[in-house]
Amino acid sequence: MPSERPFKLLHSALRMDEALEKLQEAQEDLEKTRTKLQKQEKQITELVTKALGEKAVASNSLLVSTRHKFRSLQQTLNGFQRSFEDRLKTLRVRLDGFEDLLRSHNSSEAALEVERSTQCQMAAALQKTLQSLIDERVRALPDEDHESSFVLPEESHGYIPHPLDGFVRQLITVDQMLTHDPDFFAPSEPYRPVSFLEIGCATGRNLLITKLSGLLHAKAHAGFDLDVNLVRRGQQALGLQDELFVADALTFDYAPYDVIFSYRPIRVPEIQRQLEERMVETLRPGAYVIAPLAEDLACYPDMDCLNGPLAIWKKRKPAID
Ligand SMILES: C[S@@+](CC[C@H](N)C(=O)[O-])C[C@H]1O[C@@H](n2cnc3c(N)ncnc32)[C@H](O)[C@@H]1O
């Protein structure tokens, strides 16, 4: 999110610039008034000299008192001008300070932008490497003669991997939420270790990352898929024998899990709704669900959406009277 600070700084600098301009205009007006006064004094002296003669001028009390007033006005104007000049100087110094601040802010924003883009490139490179390594391991398995002739039901989605960076972001966000969630409080731990489940996990790429990265403070990782061949491959290629199993999301019992990831296993909306109904029904209160492209989770009064763009939900605990 872009920071508001440069705009605030710019706004203050612009206001100072305006004040400076007004002060300069006031100073110019002052200068004009002073010139006008001097001119008028000269004209009056000339007129009186013409009318009364050189000698009378020196002793004319009206002229003397007018001159006196002119002088004192001039002095007041000089005082104003000095104070204007002082203020102008102060304002200029402040404006310079603001401009320095703005420059340094802009350069640190630029450095941050470079850092951000480097981090994005780094993440993309690591993601590509990881995905290739996992794909290679799965592909390297010998072709199994006894691979099942399993056919996924029409209504299901086949294996479409969720973007890896999005998945990692979702895990990090849930991890941060759990750290502040009193339902998961544990003394001297970030939060009590959770059990993680992925619905329709295919060969278990996401499960492997969750397990190896330690991004979630978890005590148990599990994942299931309806496709027996994907599950077998994941068990063998990724060493997830104990974590992967075959099950149907539409009849599964979700009660034992604290954090569930489900990336739209079902293509047909009506059947996906059935899956969500089953999940919400059996889910334990307080559990988290990360469900990108869910169909209907927003319709359940028990499900609180904690982060819309990242599709993070939590099943509400019943209120204690
Ligand atoms: C869109 S892919 C998601 C893959 C993985 N979860 C990810 O996010 O990278 C959907 C997966 O759900 C599985 N699936 C479809 N219907 C299912 C069902 N009824 N029960 C369990 N898994 C199912 C498919 O075999 C497929 O692997």
XYZ file of C-alpha atoms and ligand atoms in Angstrom:
348
model
C 0.000 0.000 0.000
C 1.518 3.392 -0.991
C 2.587 5.431 2.041
C 0.692 8.677 2.777
C 3.770 10.363 4.196
C 5.157 11.828 0.955
C 1.746 13.333 0.166
C 1.538 14.923 3.599
C 5.074 16.300 3.229
C 4.320 17.615 -0.222
C 1.118 19.205 1.038
C 2.978 20.990 3.866
C 5.710 22.133 1.486
C 3.102 23.521 -0.924
C 1.361 25.376 1.900
C 4.680 26.863 3.000
C 5.407 27.864 -0.551
C 2.031 29.638 -0.706
C 2.745 31.408 2.602
C 6.117 32.486 1.248
C 4.505 33.917 -1.879
C 1.932 35.850 0.186
C 4.679 37.231 2.410
C 6.639 38.342 -0.614
C 3.536 40.047 -2.051
C 2.938 41.815 1.304
C 6.554 42.972 1.289
C 6.184 44.364 -2.233
C 2.989 46.233 -1.137
C 4.930 47.669 1.788
C 7.668 48.843 -0.524
C 5.099 50.510 -2.781
C 3.429 52.280 0.171
C 6.797 53.555 1.378
C 7.701 54.921 -2.094
C 4.250 56.557 -2.314
C 4.730 58.159 1.110
C 8.135 59.544 0.142
C 6.681 60.939 -3.063
C 3.791 62.563 -1.224
C 6.120 64.137 1.325
C 8.214 65.570 -1.473
C 5.144 66.939 -3.278
C 3.762 68.563 -0.126
C 7.156 70.169 0.631
C 7.343 71.520 -2.912
C 3.794 72.904 -2.750
C 4.331 74.604 0.600
C 7.722 75.965 -0.577
C 6.054 77.402 -3.647
C 3.247 78.977 -1.640
C 5.189 80.320 1.360
C 8.750 80.621 0.201
C 11.964 78.901 1.357
C 12.192 80.625 4.759
C 8.627 80.051 5.853
C 8.895 76.363 5.145
C 11.337 75.705 7.978
C 9.101 77.386 10.537
C 5.702 76.214 9.252
C 4.252 74.204 12.112
C 1.792 72.276 9.899
C 4.593 71.202 7.589
C 6.838 70.281 10.514
C 4.150 68.136 12.146
C 3.262 66.499 8.776
C 6.919 65.691 8.241
C 7.128 64.296 11.711
C 4.159 62.020 11.033
C 5.707 60.921 7.755
C 8.976 60.034 9.525
C 7.257 58.034 12.234
C 5.176 56.221 9.570
C 8.396 55.444 7.713
C 9.909 54.015 10.890
C 6.877 51.811 11.483
C 7.117 50.615 7.892
C 10.848 49.881 8.369
C 9.989 47.839 11.462
C 7.383 45.887 9.495
C 9.830 45.279 6.726
C 12.502 43.979 9.081
C 10.066 41.582 10.710
C 8.839 40.470 7.263
C 12.422 39.787 6.222
C 13.059 37.761 9.382
C 9.949 35.686 8.788
C 10.852 35.201 5.168
C 14.262 33.879 6.210
C 12.731 31.447 8.721
C 10.210 30.226 6.195
C 12.905 29.717 3.556
C 14.997 27.690 6.016
C 11.968 25.559 6.888
C 11.117 25.054 3.257
C 14.697 23.947 2.561
C 14.367 21.500 5.462
C 11.152 20.157 3.995
C 12.696 19.768 0.599
C 15.626 17.836 2.121
C 13.172 15.618 3.988
C 11.174 15.013 0.849
C 14.324 14.191 -1.121
C 15.511 11.719 1.516
C 12.027 10.210 1.741
C 11.884 9.813 -2.030
C 15.274 8.159 -2.141
C 14.356 5.716 0.641
C 11.084 4.943 -1.165
C 13.078 4.255 -4.326
C 15.463 1.983 -2.387
C 12.461 0.167 -0.903
C 10.974 -0.279 -4.360
C 14.236 -1.856 -5.581
C 14.233 -4.113 -2.515
C 10.595 -5.066 -3.118
C 11.222 -5.938 -6.723
C 14.370 -7.943 -5.767
C 12.336 -9.886 -3.220
C 9.621 -10.574 -5.791
C 12.225 -11.849 -8.254
C 13.826 -13.964 -5.536
C 10.468 -15.448 -4.540
C 9.608 -16.167 -8.183
C 12.988 -17.852 -8.765
C 12.677 -20.003 -5.634
C 9.102 -20.869 -6.513
C 10.119 -21.965 -10.013
C 12.996 -24.046 -8.667
C 10.844 -25.708 -6.030
C 8.045 -26.488 -8.470
C 10.536 -27.995 -10.981
C 12.170 -30.131 -8.272
C 8.812 -31.446 -7.094
C 7.564 -32.074 -10.650
C 10.806 -33.850 -11.502
C 10.517 -36.141 -8.495
C 6.934 -37.028 -9.301
C 7.743 -37.592 -12.994
C 10.814 -39.693 -12.161
C 8.661 -42.428 -10.585
C 8.651 -45.634 -12.630
C 5.429 -46.103 -14.576
C 3.290 -48.272 -12.449
C 1.691 -51.184 -14.284
C -0.752 -51.508 -11.494
C -1.743 -47.829 -11.577
C -5.443 -47.717 -10.949
C -7.805 -46.944 -13.764
C -9.440 -44.420 -11.474
C -11.595 -41.807 -13.198
C -12.413 -38.561 -11.425
C -16.153 -37.787 -11.316
C -17.451 -35.349 -13.906
C -18.257 -32.717 -11.303
C -14.694 -32.604 -9.915
C -11.824 -30.422 -10.929
C -8.697 -32.286 -11.996
C -5.327 -31.264 -10.578
C -4.872 -27.494 -11.026
C -2.091 -26.341 -8.670
C -2.815 -23.230 -6.648
C -0.202 -20.476 -7.292
C 2.590 -21.186 -4.852
C 3.259 -17.599 -3.769
C -0.428 -17.150 -2.966
C -0.449 -20.316 -0.884
C 2.644 -19.248 1.073
C 1.108 -15.799 1.657
C -2.067 -17.430 2.980
C -0.062 -19.637 5.357
C 1.948 -16.684 6.664
C -1.233 -14.671 7.211
C -2.950 -17.488 9.101
C 0.222 -17.948 11.154
C 0.083 -14.242 12.100
C -3.621 -14.522 12.956
C -3.059 -17.559 15.152
C -0.336 -15.710 17.053
C -2.970 -13.213 18.201
C -5.889 -15.602 18.574
C -6.798 -16.284 22.229
C -8.438 -19.571 21.132
C -4.956 -20.835 20.261
C -3.029 -19.302 23.147
C -0.255 -21.419 24.628
C 2.268 -20.273 27.225
C 5.843 -19.849 25.881
C 4.818 -20.788 22.321
C 3.677 -18.617 19.414
C 0.351 -20.522 19.651
C -0.666 -24.061 20.456
C 0.515 -26.386 17.665
C -2.238 -26.895 15.125
C -3.292 -29.800 12.921
C -3.282 -28.917 9.230
C -5.385 -30.546 6.505
C -5.459 -30.046 2.742
C -8.583 -31.107 0.875
C -7.899 -32.375 -2.649
C -4.155 -32.185 -2.122
C -3.192 -34.160 -5.285
C 0.458 -35.281 -4.887
C 0.855 -33.144 -1.762
C 3.012 -30.261 -2.969
C 1.355 -27.762 -0.620
C 1.475 -30.228 2.238
C 5.195 -30.801 1.708
C 5.855 -27.043 1.748
C 3.744 -26.548 4.877
C 5.589 -29.379 6.589
C 9.163 -28.506 5.556
C 8.955 -24.723 5.739
C 7.623 -24.587 9.285
C 5.480 -21.654 8.140
C 2.717 -22.942 10.387
C 3.340 -24.017 13.940
C 1.832 -27.473 13.310
C 1.925 -30.777 15.131
C 0.312 -32.781 12.345
C -0.066 -32.481 8.578
C -2.566 -34.404 6.509
C -3.960 -34.282 3.011
C -6.376 -36.341 0.989
C -7.520 -36.597 -2.581
C -10.114 -38.633 -4.377
C -7.596 -39.511 -7.077
C -5.837 -42.607 -5.814
C -3.053 -42.330 -8.421
C -2.120 -38.785 -7.384
C -2.081 -39.853 -3.732
C 0.142 -42.881 -4.448
C 2.556 -40.806 -6.477
C 2.802 -38.186 -3.754
C 3.359 -40.842 -1.100
C 6.209 -42.385 -3.059
C 7.830 -39.383 -4.715
C 7.558 -36.860 -1.921
C 7.906 -39.158 1.067
C 4.423 -38.372 2.343
C 3.382 -41.973 3.131
C 2.023 -41.083 6.536
C 0.373 -37.833 5.559
C -1.516 -38.584 2.320
C -4.622 -40.704 1.994
C -7.564 -41.265 -0.291
C -10.927 -39.840 0.777
C -13.954 -38.047 -0.594
C -14.335 -34.408 0.432
C -18.127 -34.730 0.248
C -18.339 -37.264 3.071
C -15.231 -36.445 5.101
C -15.302 -35.537 8.804
C -13.387 -32.266 9.283
C -13.695 -32.103 13.066
C -10.122 -33.103 14.028
C -8.422 -30.213 12.168
C -7.526 -26.641 13.141
C -6.445 -25.223 9.762
C -7.892 -26.471 6.483
C -6.809 -25.546 2.967
C -9.196 -26.212 0.109
C -8.626 -24.923 -3.405
C -11.957 -25.461 -5.145
C -11.907 -29.275 -5.610
C -15.326 -29.338 -7.266
C -16.146 -27.720 -10.578
C -19.958 -27.854 -10.381
C -21.250 -25.070 -8.058
C -24.108 -27.117 -6.612
C -21.751 -29.964 -5.571
C -19.087 -27.542 -4.319
C -21.837 -26.073 -2.102
C -22.494 -29.552 -0.696
C -18.802 -29.879 0.138
C -18.826 -26.533 1.917
C -21.992 -27.439 3.824
C -20.388 -30.688 4.974
C -17.219 -28.849 5.964
C -18.986 -26.108 7.951
C -21.214 -28.706 9.626
C -18.419 -30.966 10.842
C -15.742 -28.306 11.403
C -14.789 -27.626 15.008
C -15.641 -24.128 16.278
C -12.547 -21.930 16.205
C -11.031 -23.733 13.184
C -9.580 -21.777 10.257
C -10.394 -22.415 6.605
C -8.400 -21.120 3.643
C -10.721 -21.606 0.710
C -9.897 -19.760 -2.512
C -12.791 -19.780 -4.985
C -15.240 -21.105 -2.414
C -18.821 -20.965 -3.561
C -20.966 -20.138 -0.544
C -18.924 -19.711 2.649
C -20.123 -16.111 2.978
C -23.693 -17.361 3.487
C -22.976 -19.198 6.737
C -23.591 -17.063 9.815
C -21.076 -19.268 11.674
C -18.258 -18.459 9.290
C -16.394 -15.185 9.851
C -14.413 -13.918 6.911
C -11.059 -12.771 8.343
C -9.425 -11.822 5.050
C -11.520 -11.630 1.867
C -8.763 -11.362 -0.771
C -6.853 -14.271 0.800
C -10.079 -16.249 1.371
C -9.420 -16.887 5.064
C -12.380 -17.863 7.291
C -12.887 -18.900 10.855
C -15.758 -20.888 12.333
C -17.233 -18.849 15.132
C -17.300 -20.253 18.647
C -20.696 -20.245 20.345
C -21.084 -17.280 22.700
C -20.853 -18.112 26.408
C -23.724 -16.562 28.422
C -8.000 -27.478 -8.153
S -7.103 -28.923 -7.680
C -6.278 -28.320 -6.264
C -4.956 -28.993 -6.012
C -4.212 -28.535 -4.787
N -5.072 -28.526 -3.633
C -3.604 -27.170 -4.935
O -4.216 -26.222 -4.415
O -2.551 -26.990 -5.546
C -8.406 -29.932 -7.092
C -8.005 -31.268 -6.518
O -9.130 -31.815 -5.822
C -9.233 -33.194 -6.080
N -10.655 -33.573 -5.893
C -11.678 -33.374 -6.734
N -12.813 -33.837 -6.208
C -12.516 -34.343 -4.985
C -13.272 -34.948 -3.944
N -14.594 -35.138 -4.064
N -12.636 -35.326 -2.839
C -11.299 -35.153 -2.709
N -10.535 -34.588 -3.658
C -11.136 -34.191 -4.798
C -8.712 -33.354 -7.493
O -8.252 -34.661 -7.713
C -7.582 -32.295 -7.529
O -6.365 -32.874 -7.162
